[in-house]
Amino acid sequence: MSALNERFMQAALAYGRRGLGRTATNPAVGALVVRDGIIIGRGFTQDGGRPHAEPVALAEAGAQARGATLYVTLEPCSHHGKTPPCAEAIIASGIARVVSAMPDPDARVSGRGHALLRAAGIEVVVGPGEGQARRDHRGHICRVTRQRPMITLKLARSADGFAGAPAGQPRLMISGAAAMGRTHMLRALHDGVMIGIGTALADDPQLSVRLPGMTGRQPMRIVLDAQARLPPGARLADGTASVLLACGPQAPAAARARWQARGVTLAEIATSTDGRLDLVDVMARLFQQGLTRVFCEGGPTLAHSLLVADLVDEVLLVTNQQLHAGAGFMALDAAGQALVTGRFRRYQQMHAGVDLIEAFEREDK
């Protein structure tokens, strides 16, 4: 039975990941209704966070749900919000057994959803697939326990560790086509893509999702720009996605007014004595915007600052097989590498064409 629970839960998790980057502020949950070893209902949290996965799966199963098993990747909600509690819908459906990957850390739910089901005579099993569920729901976990979005830090580097050429030289193209395609997919699975003004000025990136069939999934583009120096012709402000410009109180009023007139969201952020944006305040503002998952594609300076501030939840290192063998700047200096080694553990490794992709997660996750 435990092997069967694991198998169906992994299927529910895969189905739930369809909603990643589209359900904030709600988690992207997956649910399957199974009867006699056959899936008779499927659901994942829909765009904007509603309807939830469970009622979608139960509706597809219909009357056959009575006496069946529901696999769900997060504890069913038990509180009245904009929709009725999923726990009540499960009880009303006649489901006999619920297999849940993990408790919901949200204080409004934590333990209550499972308790309601048990009180109604439903068998509840908690834990199958929990490791992957915690990864898939990391944005939700960070939002309700840390009051900030999760941060996925992605760094591309050559085989000898370089991330870019010296200032004034042509951009160093590191990753191959397969790794770049994966980067586009990861953008689509996050609510926002974040860079610093240095990367914006040096590379003029679009930060868009350009994969076939996924161009409608454009995350918010976030630029950390204390002085509001982003050029008016910046490609990321092409109108195809929302933009948030995080600037300091000293940013010129004219630049602020120009961006506001173009529909860009301006977030005034506290600054340190050296004029840098306070990253903790940045996270608080992104939380207020309702973001749960942010993909950071900034350069080594922003990466180091986020690591030092202990604001990174996942690190993706994309290492090309080719040597740069020239001057430039490193993706991670010795201090940054020590932070990754000491605070994170590698949980996945794969090849994408000529690149090696390694995924690391915080030990406390």
mmCIF file of C-alpha atoms in Angstrom:
data_model
loop_
_atom_site.group_PDB
_atom_site.id
_atom_site.type_symbol
_atom_site.label_atom_id
_atom_site.label_comp_id
_atom_site.label_asym_id
_atom_site.label_seq_id
_atom_site.Cartn_x
_atom_site.Cartn_y
_atom_site.Cartn_z
ATOM 1 C CA MET A 1 0.000 0.000 0.000
ATOM 2 C CA SER A 2 2.831 2.434 0.788
ATOM 3 C CA ALA A 3 4.328 1.918 -2.690
ATOM 4 C CA LEU A 4 0.916 2.506 -4.265
ATOM 5 C CA ASN A 5 0.419 5.663 -2.197
ATOM 6 C CA GLU A 6 3.802 6.959 -3.317
ATOM 7 C CA ARG A 7 3.076 6.231 -6.961
ATOM 8 C CA PHE A 8 -0.256 8.001 -7.044
ATOM 9 C CA MET A 9 1.094 10.910 -4.982
ATOM 10 C CA GLN A 10 3.939 11.457 -7.439
ATOM 11 C CA ALA A 11 1.307 11.592 -10.199
ATOM 12 C CA ALA A 12 -0.701 14.128 -8.171
ATOM 13 C CA LEU A 13 2.429 16.232 -7.616
ATOM 14 C CA ALA A 14 3.248 16.205 -11.331
ATOM 15 C CA TYR A 15 -0.308 17.267 -12.118
ATOM 16 C CA GLY A 16 -0.219 20.017 -9.490
ATOM 17 C CA ARG A 17 2.954 21.514 -10.975
ATOM 18 C CA ARG A 18 0.881 22.615 -13.962
ATOM 19 C CA GLY A 19 -0.302 25.498 -11.778
ATOM 20 C CA LEU A 20 3.113 26.741 -10.628
ATOM 21 C CA GLY A 21 3.526 30.422 -11.424
ATOM 22 C CA ARG A 22 -0.222 30.894 -11.981
ATOM 23 C CA THR A 23 -1.967 30.443 -8.627
ATOM 24 C CA ALA A 24 -0.479 33.099 -6.291
ATOM 25 C CA THR A 25 -1.256 33.804 -3.567
ATOM 26 C CA ASN A 26 -2.584 30.247 -3.245
ATOM 27 C CA PRO A 27 -0.395 27.130 -3.482
ATOM 28 C CA ALA A 28 -0.360 25.051 -6.673
ATOM 29 C CA VAL A 29 -2.000 21.854 -5.412
ATOM 30 C CA GLY A 30 -2.656 18.634 -7.322
ATOM 31 C CA ALA A 31 -5.421 16.129 -6.543
ATOM 32 C CA LEU A 32 -6.418 12.724 -7.917
ATOM 33 C CA VAL A 33 -9.491 10.619 -7.147
ATOM 34 C CA VAL A 34 -8.628 6.916 -7.411
ATOM 35 C CA ARG A 35 -11.028 3.963 -7.358
ATOM 36 C CA ASP A 36 -9.892 0.337 -7.685
ATOM 37 C CA GLY A 37 -6.474 1.507 -8.878
ATOM 38 C CA ILE A 38 -7.922 3.712 -11.652
ATOM 39 C CA ILE A 39 -7.781 7.523 -11.704
ATOM 40 C CA ILE A 40 -11.355 8.757 -12.119
ATOM 41 C CA GLY A 41 -10.868 12.445 -11.300
ATOM 42 C CA ARG A 42 -8.015 14.931 -11.666
ATOM 43 C CA GLY A 43 -7.618 18.507 -10.549
ATOM 44 C CA PHE A 44 -5.013 21.198 -10.049
ATOM 45 C CA THR A 45 -5.390 24.698 -8.623
ATOM 46 C CA GLN A 46 -6.603 26.965 -11.402
ATOM 47 C CA ASP A 47 -5.283 30.366 -12.488
ATOM 48 C CA GLY A 48 -5.526 32.967 -9.768
ATOM 49 C CA GLY A 49 -5.790 30.248 -7.121
ATOM 50 C CA ARG A 50 -9.436 29.231 -7.618
ATOM 51 C CA PRO A 51 -11.066 26.827 -7.844
ATOM 52 C CA HIS A 52 -8.868 24.636 -5.692
ATOM 53 C CA ALA A 53 -7.601 21.273 -6.901
ATOM 54 C CA GLU A 54 -9.866 19.102 -4.740
ATOM 55 C CA PRO A 55 -13.279 20.317 -5.982
ATOM 56 C CA VAL A 56 -12.037 20.132 -9.586
ATOM 57 C CA ALA A 57 -11.011 16.493 -9.125
ATOM 58 C CA LEU A 58 -14.203 15.623 -7.236
ATOM 59 C CA ALA A 59 -16.371 17.216 -9.927
ATOM 60 C CA GLU A 60 -14.670 15.127 -12.606
ATOM 61 C CA ALA A 61 -15.147 11.952 -10.559
ATOM 62 C CA GLY A 62 -18.801 12.737 -9.859
ATOM 63 C CA ALA A 63 -20.817 10.061 -8.043
ATOM 64 C CA GLN A 64 -17.951 7.571 -8.424
ATOM 65 C CA ALA A 65 -16.038 9.513 -5.750
ATOM 66 C CA ARG A 66 -18.143 7.835 -3.049
ATOM 67 C CA GLY A 67 -15.955 5.214 -1.380
ATOM 68 C CA ALA A 68 -12.863 6.209 -3.395
ATOM 69 C CA THR A 69 -9.452 7.554 -2.329
ATOM 70 C CA LEU A 70 -8.370 11.155 -2.788
ATOM 71 C CA TYR A 71 -4.661 11.896 -3.217
ATOM 72 C CA VAL A 72 -3.855 15.550 -2.528
ATOM 73 C CA THR A 73 -0.447 17.240 -2.369
ATOM 74 C CA LEU A 74 -1.279 19.550 0.570
ATOM 75 C CA GLU A 75 -3.659 19.345 3.524
ATOM 76 C CA PRO A 76 -7.167 20.339 2.346
ATOM 77 C CA CYS A 77 -8.197 23.792 3.526
ATOM 78 C CA SER A 78 -10.592 24.020 6.458
ATOM 79 C CA HIS A 79 -11.395 27.748 6.581
ATOM 80 C CA HIS A 80 -13.983 29.846 4.775
ATOM 81 C CA GLY A 81 -12.320 32.230 2.326
ATOM 82 C CA LYS A 82 -13.529 33.235 -1.118
ATOM 83 C CA THR A 83 -14.556 29.594 -1.570
ATOM 84 C CA PRO A 84 -15.964 27.022 0.908
ATOM 85 C CA PRO A 85 -13.490 24.740 2.695
ATOM 86 C CA CYS A 86 -12.200 21.856 0.590
ATOM 87 C CA ALA A 87 -12.462 19.574 3.635
ATOM 88 C CA GLU A 88 -16.237 20.054 3.636
ATOM 89 C CA ALA A 89 -16.454 19.292 -0.097
ATOM 90 C CA ILE A 90 -14.470 16.093 0.427
ATOM 91 C CA ILE A 91 -16.782 14.978 3.258
ATOM 92 C CA ALA A 92 -19.871 15.727 1.169
ATOM 93 C CA SER A 93 -18.519 13.727 -1.778
ATOM 94 C CA GLY A 94 -18.437 10.463 0.168
ATOM 95 C CA ILE A 95 -14.657 9.980 -0.225
ATOM 96 C CA ALA A 96 -13.601 7.133 2.091
ATOM 97 C CA ARG A 97 -9.867 7.770 2.308
ATOM 98 C CA VAL A 98 -7.567 10.775 1.893
ATOM 99 C CA VAL A 99 -3.825 10.513 1.313
ATOM 100 C CA SER A 100 -2.181 13.889 1.917
ATOM 101 C CA ALA A 101 1.474 14.659 1.192
ATOM 102 C CA MET A 102 1.985 17.156 4.023
ATOM 103 C CA PRO A 103 0.246 19.369 6.580
ATOM 104 C CA ASP A 104 -0.431 22.958 5.524
ATOM 105 C CA PRO A 105 1.807 25.351 7.525
ATOM 106 C CA ASP A 106 -0.812 28.098 7.145
ATOM 107 C CA ALA A 107 -2.065 28.759 10.699
ATOM 108 C CA ARG A 108 -5.651 28.926 9.398
ATOM 109 C CA VAL A 109 -5.433 25.305 8.278
ATOM 110 C CA SER A 110 -2.531 23.539 9.986
ATOM 111 C CA GLY A 111 -3.910 20.228 11.244
ATOM 112 C CA ARG A 112 -7.528 21.369 11.118
ATOM 113 C CA GLY A 113 -8.221 20.055 7.644
ATOM 114 C CA HIS A 114 -7.010 16.569 8.510
ATOM 115 C CA ALA A 115 -8.896 16.686 11.834
ATOM 116 C CA LEU A 116 -12.174 17.564 10.114
ATOM 117 C CA LEU A 117 -11.800 14.630 7.750
ATOM 118 C CA ARG A 118 -11.015 12.189 10.551
ATOM 119 C CA ALA A 119 -13.963 13.462 12.616
ATOM 120 C CA ALA A 120 -16.202 12.638 9.644
ATOM 121 C CA GLY A 121 -14.964 9.042 9.654
ATOM 122 C CA ILE A 122 -12.589 9.404 6.702
ATOM 123 C CA GLU A 123 -9.290 7.528 6.894
ATOM 124 C CA VAL A 124 -6.409 10.008 6.571
ATOM 125 C CA VAL A 125 -2.818 9.093 5.682
ATOM 126 C CA VAL A 126 -0.220 11.886 5.813
ATOM 127 C CA GLY A 127 3.320 11.807 4.453
ATOM 128 C CA PRO A 128 3.669 10.035 1.074
ATOM 129 C CA GLY A 129 5.625 12.266 -1.303
ATOM 130 C CA GLU A 130 6.346 14.843 1.404
ATOM 131 C CA GLY A 131 9.886 15.628 0.230
ATOM 132 C CA GLN A 132 8.784 16.614 -3.272
ATOM 133 C CA ALA A 133 5.660 18.300 -1.936
ATOM 134 C CA ARG A 134 7.790 20.605 0.210
ATOM 135 C CA ARG A 135 9.762 21.584 -2.889
ATOM 136 C CA ASP A 136 6.646 22.159 -4.973
ATOM 137 C CA HIS A 137 4.977 24.177 -2.184
ATOM 138 C CA ARG A 138 8.114 26.027 -1.099
ATOM 139 C CA GLY A 139 6.676 29.358 -2.224
ATOM 140 C CA HIS A 140 3.563 28.820 -0.123
ATOM 141 C CA ILE A 141 5.638 27.691 2.853
ATOM 142 C CA CYS A 142 7.853 30.795 2.665
ATOM 143 C CA ARG A 143 4.841 33.060 2.291
ATOM 144 C CA VAL A 144 3.026 31.812 5.399
ATOM 145 C CA THR A 145 6.072 31.195 7.622
ATOM 146 C CA ARG A 146 8.521 33.915 6.529
ATOM 147 C CA GLN A 147 6.180 36.524 5.023
ATOM 148 C CA ARG A 148 8.190 36.665 1.821
ATOM 149 C CA PRO A 149 8.287 34.804 -1.504
ATOM 150 C CA MET A 150 10.691 31.934 -2.049
ATOM 151 C CA ILE A 151 13.783 32.900 -4.023
ATOM 152 C CA THR A 152 15.269 30.605 -6.646
ATOM 153 C CA LEU A 153 18.770 31.855 -7.478
ATOM 154 C CA LYS A 154 20.035 30.798 -10.895
ATOM 155 C CA LEU A 155 23.668 31.290 -11.915
ATOM 156 C CA ALA A 156 25.238 30.273 -15.225
ATOM 157 C CA ARG A 157 28.991 29.797 -15.381
ATOM 158 C CA SER A 158 31.743 28.444 -17.576
ATOM 159 C CA ALA A 159 33.636 25.296 -16.605
ATOM 160 C CA ASP A 160 36.215 27.462 -14.844
ATOM 161 C CA GLY A 161 33.567 29.406 -12.936
ATOM 162 C CA PHE A 162 33.208 32.645 -14.936
ATOM 163 C CA ALA A 163 29.803 34.320 -15.259
ATOM 164 C CA GLY A 164 30.712 37.261 -17.475
ATOM 165 C CA ALA A 165 33.347 39.217 -19.334
ATOM 166 C CA PRO A 166 34.901 42.431 -17.986
ATOM 167 C CA ALA A 167 32.924 45.671 -18.231
ATOM 168 C CA GLY A 168 32.880 47.112 -21.727
ATOM 169 C CA GLN A 169 33.448 43.790 -23.474
ATOM 170 C CA PRO A 170 30.782 41.800 -25.384
ATOM 171 C CA ARG A 171 28.391 39.741 -23.314
ATOM 172 C CA LEU A 172 29.734 36.290 -22.456
ATOM 173 C CA MET A 173 27.266 33.735 -23.823
ATOM 174 C CA ILE A 174 27.582 30.733 -21.544
ATOM 175 C CA SER A 175 24.583 28.387 -21.577
ATOM 176 C CA GLY A 176 23.640 26.197 -24.524
ATOM 177 C CA ALA A 177 20.240 26.028 -26.194
ATOM 178 C CA ALA A 178 18.886 23.200 -24.037
ATOM 179 C CA ALA A 179 19.773 24.957 -20.779
ATOM 180 C CA MET A 180 18.310 28.222 -22.068
ATOM 181 C CA GLY A 181 15.082 26.415 -22.905
ATOM 182 C CA ARG A 182 14.947 25.088 -19.362
ATOM 183 C CA THR A 183 15.506 28.623 -18.056
ATOM 184 C CA HIS A 184 12.480 29.816 -20.012
ATOM 185 C CA MET A 185 10.408 26.994 -18.535
ATOM 186 C CA LEU A 186 11.539 27.901 -15.018
ATOM 187 C CA ARG A 187 10.545 31.524 -15.606
ATOM 188 C CA ALA A 188 7.046 30.301 -16.453
ATOM 189 C CA LEU A 189 6.890 28.357 -13.168
ATOM 190 C CA HIS A 190 7.525 31.476 -11.074
ATOM 191 C CA ASP A 191 5.412 34.554 -10.349
ATOM 192 C CA GLY A 192 8.277 36.965 -10.937
ATOM 193 C CA VAL A 193 11.747 37.179 -12.521
ATOM 194 C CA MET A 194 14.213 39.466 -10.735
ATOM 195 C CA ILE A 195 17.479 41.153 -11.745
ATOM 196 C CA GLY A 196 19.576 44.068 -10.548
ATOM 197 C CA ILE A 197 20.159 47.249 -12.494
ATOM 198 C CA GLY A 198 23.689 46.108 -13.338
ATOM 199 C CA THR A 199 22.375 43.168 -15.340
ATOM 200 C CA ALA A 200 19.660 45.345 -16.892
ATOM 201 C CA LEU A 201 22.218 47.873 -18.137
ATOM 202 C CA ALA A 202 24.837 45.337 -19.243
ATOM 203 C CA ASP A 203 22.607 42.774 -20.987
ATOM 204 C CA ASP A 204 19.264 44.504 -21.689
ATOM 205 C CA PRO A 205 17.420 41.182 -21.158
ATOM 206 C CA GLN A 206 13.797 40.561 -22.072
ATOM 207 C CA LEU A 207 13.170 38.160 -19.156
ATOM 208 C CA SER A 208 10.309 36.695 -21.168
ATOM 209 C CA VAL A 209 9.047 33.148 -21.719
ATOM 210 C CA ARG A 210 9.562 32.336 -25.384
ATOM 211 C CA LEU A 211 8.816 28.612 -25.495
ATOM 212 C CA PRO A 212 6.184 27.439 -28.002
ATOM 213 C CA GLY A 213 2.794 27.192 -26.330
ATOM 214 C CA MET A 214 3.943 29.033 -23.203
ATOM 215 C CA THR A 215 4.180 32.638 -24.364
ATOM 216 C CA GLY A 216 0.982 33.432 -22.470
ATOM 217 C CA ARG A 217 2.747 32.690 -19.179
ATOM 218 C CA GLN A 218 4.740 35.860 -18.552
ATOM 219 C CA PRO A 219 5.869 36.437 -14.943
ATOM 220 C CA MET A 220 6.256 39.903 -13.464
ATOM 221 C CA ARG A 221 9.638 41.459 -14.273
ATOM 222 C CA ILE A 222 11.363 42.921 -11.223
ATOM 223 C CA VAL A 223 14.334 45.289 -11.369
ATOM 224 C CA LEU A 224 16.243 46.380 -8.276
ATOM 225 C CA ASP A 225 17.251 49.910 -9.274
ATOM 226 C CA ALA A 226 17.986 52.269 -6.389
ATOM 227 C CA GLN A 227 18.435 55.340 -8.621
ATOM 228 C CA ALA A 228 15.789 54.460 -11.253
ATOM 229 C CA ARG A 229 18.441 54.284 -13.979
ATOM 230 C CA LEU A 230 16.582 51.763 -16.144
ATOM 231 C CA PRO A 231 16.652 53.182 -19.715
ATOM 232 C CA PRO A 232 13.298 54.080 -21.312
ATOM 233 C CA GLY A 233 13.999 51.626 -24.151
ATOM 234 C CA ALA A 234 14.743 48.641 -21.921
ATOM 235 C CA ARG A 235 13.470 45.460 -23.584
ATOM 236 C CA LEU A 236 11.967 44.102 -20.373
ATOM 237 C CA ALA A 237 9.552 47.050 -20.350
ATOM 238 C CA ASP A 238 8.083 46.169 -23.761
ATOM 239 C CA GLY A 239 4.512 45.992 -22.434
ATOM 240 C CA THR A 240 4.157 42.209 -22.700
ATOM 241 C CA ALA A 241 4.319 41.670 -18.919
ATOM 242 C CA SER A 242 3.909 43.663 -15.732
ATOM 243 C CA VAL A 243 7.041 45.362 -14.395
ATOM 244 C CA LEU A 244 7.976 46.312 -10.846
ATOM 245 C CA LEU A 245 10.781 48.819 -10.356
ATOM 246 C CA ALA A 246 12.207 48.766 -6.833
ATOM 247 C CA CYS A 247 13.946 52.085 -6.226
ATOM 248 C CA GLY A 248 15.229 54.090 -3.286
ATOM 249 C CA PRO A 249 13.795 57.312 -1.869
ATOM 250 C CA GLN A 250 16.618 59.229 -3.581
ATOM 251 C CA ALA A 251 15.559 58.131 -7.091
ATOM 252 C CA PRO A 252 14.873 61.169 -9.330
ATOM 253 C CA ALA A 253 11.226 62.224 -9.388
ATOM 254 C CA ALA A 254 11.282 62.637 -13.176
ATOM 255 C CA ALA A 255 12.396 59.047 -13.722
ATOM 256 C CA ARG A 256 9.746 57.762 -11.343
ATOM 257 C CA ALA A 257 7.023 59.768 -13.049
ATOM 258 C CA ARG A 258 8.121 58.523 -16.484
ATOM 259 C CA TRP A 259 7.852 54.872 -15.448
ATOM 260 C CA GLN A 260 4.585 55.337 -13.607
ATOM 261 C CA ALA A 261 3.114 56.941 -16.723
ATOM 262 C CA ARG A 262 3.969 53.738 -18.598
ATOM 263 C CA GLY A 263 2.117 51.581 -16.091
ATOM 264 C CA VAL A 264 5.173 50.296 -14.240
ATOM 265 C CA THR A 265 4.675 49.572 -10.536
ATOM 266 C CA LEU A 266 7.065 51.660 -8.420
ATOM 267 C CA ALA A 267 8.086 50.316 -5.011
ATOM 268 C CA GLU A 268 10.025 52.704 -2.800
ATOM 269 C CA ILE A 269 12.513 50.658 -0.792
ATOM 270 C CA ALA A 270 14.604 51.638 2.211
ATOM 271 C CA THR A 271 18.325 51.971 1.487
ATOM 272 C CA SER A 272 21.478 51.384 3.504
ATOM 273 C CA THR A 273 24.100 54.038 4.185
ATOM 274 C CA ASP A 274 25.907 53.113 0.955
ATOM 275 C CA GLY A 275 22.722 53.662 -1.087
ATOM 276 C CA ARG A 276 21.944 50.000 -1.733
ATOM 277 C CA LEU A 277 18.399 48.707 -1.507
ATOM 278 C CA ASP A 278 17.480 46.881 1.686
ATOM 279 C CA LEU A 279 16.797 43.360 0.411
ATOM 280 C CA VAL A 280 14.617 42.457 3.389
ATOM 281 C CA ASP A 281 12.405 45.440 2.522
ATOM 282 C CA VAL A 282 12.376 44.295 -1.120
ATOM 283 C CA MET A 283 11.087 40.892 -0.015
ATOM 284 C CA ALA A 284 8.395 42.540 2.118
ATOM 285 C CA ARG A 285 7.173 44.550 -0.884
ATOM 286 C CA LEU A 286 7.109 41.486 -3.134
ATOM 287 C CA PHE A 287 5.104 39.717 -0.415
ATOM 288 C CA GLN A 288 2.647 42.640 -0.429
ATOM 289 C CA GLN A 289 2.358 42.277 -4.206
ATOM 290 C CA GLY A 290 1.161 38.708 -3.652
ATOM 291 C CA LEU A 291 4.197 36.981 -5.157
ATOM 292 C CA THR A 292 5.080 33.544 -3.793
ATOM 293 C CA ARG A 293 7.829 32.380 -6.191
ATOM 294 C CA VAL A 294 10.588 34.630 -7.579
ATOM 295 C CA PHE A 295 13.282 33.509 -10.028
ATOM 296 C CA CYS A 296 16.466 35.553 -9.683
ATOM 297 C CA GLU A 297 18.561 35.885 -12.839
ATOM 298 C CA GLY A 298 20.737 38.725 -11.612
ATOM 299 C CA GLY A 299 24.503 38.672 -11.662
ATOM 300 C CA PRO A 300 27.050 37.667 -9.035
ATOM 301 C CA THR A 301 26.691 40.909 -7.049
ATOM 302 C CA LEU A 302 22.972 40.450 -6.425
ATOM 303 C CA ALA A 303 23.452 36.709 -5.905
ATOM 304 C CA HIS A 304 26.089 37.300 -3.236
ATOM 305 C CA SER A 305 23.932 39.902 -1.482
ATOM 306 C CA LEU A 306 20.929 37.579 -1.385
ATOM 307 C CA LEU A 307 23.034 34.715 -0.039
ATOM 308 C CA VAL A 308 24.598 36.892 2.660
ATOM 309 C CA ALA A 309 21.131 38.134 3.672
ATOM 310 C CA ASP A 310 19.954 34.496 3.915
ATOM 311 C CA LEU A 311 17.118 35.133 1.459
ATOM 312 C CA VAL A 312 17.786 32.273 -0.986
ATOM 313 C CA ASP A 313 15.774 29.064 -0.817
ATOM 314 C CA GLU A 314 17.001 27.223 -3.897
ATOM 315 C CA VAL A 315 20.163 27.563 -5.998
ATOM 316 C CA LEU A 316 20.466 26.412 -9.612
ATOM 317 C CA LEU A 317 24.015 26.245 -10.943
ATOM 318 C CA VAL A 318 24.226 25.841 -14.714
ATOM 319 C CA THR A 319 27.792 24.902 -15.666
ATOM 320 C CA ASN A 320 28.914 24.789 -19.269
ATOM 321 C CA GLN A 321 31.612 22.310 -20.294
ATOM 322 C CA GLN A 322 33.695 24.983 -22.043
ATOM 323 C CA LEU A 323 36.436 26.979 -20.352
ATOM 324 C CA HIS A 324 36.305 30.766 -20.512
ATOM 325 C CA ALA A 325 40.062 31.029 -19.876
ATOM 326 C CA GLY A 326 40.065 34.808 -19.800
ATOM 327 C CA ALA A 327 39.437 37.827 -17.636
ATOM 328 C CA GLY A 328 36.022 38.503 -16.189
ATOM 329 C CA PHE A 329 34.048 37.940 -13.028
ATOM 330 C CA MET A 330 33.209 34.725 -11.235
ATOM 331 C CA ALA A 331 29.669 33.437 -10.713
ATOM 332 C CA LEU A 332 30.505 32.669 -7.087
ATOM 333 C CA ASP A 333 33.535 33.902 -5.197
ATOM 334 C CA ALA A 334 35.019 31.847 -2.355
ATOM 335 C CA ALA A 335 32.663 33.377 0.209
ATOM 336 C CA GLY A 336 29.592 32.760 -1.935
ATOM 337 C CA GLN A 337 30.639 29.185 -2.644
ATOM 338 C CA ALA A 338 31.110 28.621 1.091
ATOM 339 C CA LEU A 339 27.581 29.880 1.754
ATOM 340 C CA VAL A 340 26.125 27.484 -0.819
ATOM 341 C CA THR A 341 28.177 24.549 0.473
ATOM 342 C CA GLY A 342 27.400 25.254 4.123
ATOM 343 C CA ARG A 343 23.712 26.142 3.900
ATOM 344 C CA PHE A 344 22.378 24.074 0.995
ATOM 345 C CA ARG A 345 22.319 20.449 -0.091
ATOM 346 C CA ARG A 346 22.244 19.217 -3.664
ATOM 347 C CA TYR A 347 19.068 17.278 -4.397
ATOM 348 C CA GLN A 348 19.133 17.035 -8.186
ATOM 349 C CA GLN A 349 21.660 16.876 -10.993
ATOM 350 C CA MET A 350 21.009 16.595 -14.723
ATOM 351 C CA HIS A 351 22.523 17.386 -18.093
ATOM 352 C CA ALA A 352 20.886 19.739 -20.583
ATOM 353 C CA GLY A 353 22.874 19.483 -23.774
ATOM 354 C CA VAL A 354 26.395 20.741 -23.043
ATOM 355 C CA ASP A 355 25.447 22.067 -19.605
ATOM 356 C CA LEU A 356 25.316 20.471 -16.168
ATOM 357 C CA ILE A 357 22.410 21.710 -14.019
ATOM 358 C CA GLU A 358 22.660 21.226 -10.258
ATOM 359 C CA ALA A 359 19.789 22.081 -7.912
ATOM 360 C CA PHE A 360 20.438 22.874 -4.247
ATOM 361 C CA GLU A 361 17.928 23.495 -1.485
ATOM 362 C CA ARG A 362 18.247 24.985 1.978
ATOM 363 C CA GLU A 363 18.942 22.389 4.648
ATOM 364 C CA ASP A 364 16.097 23.753 6.803
ATOM 365 C CA LYS A 365 13.535 23.142 4.055
#
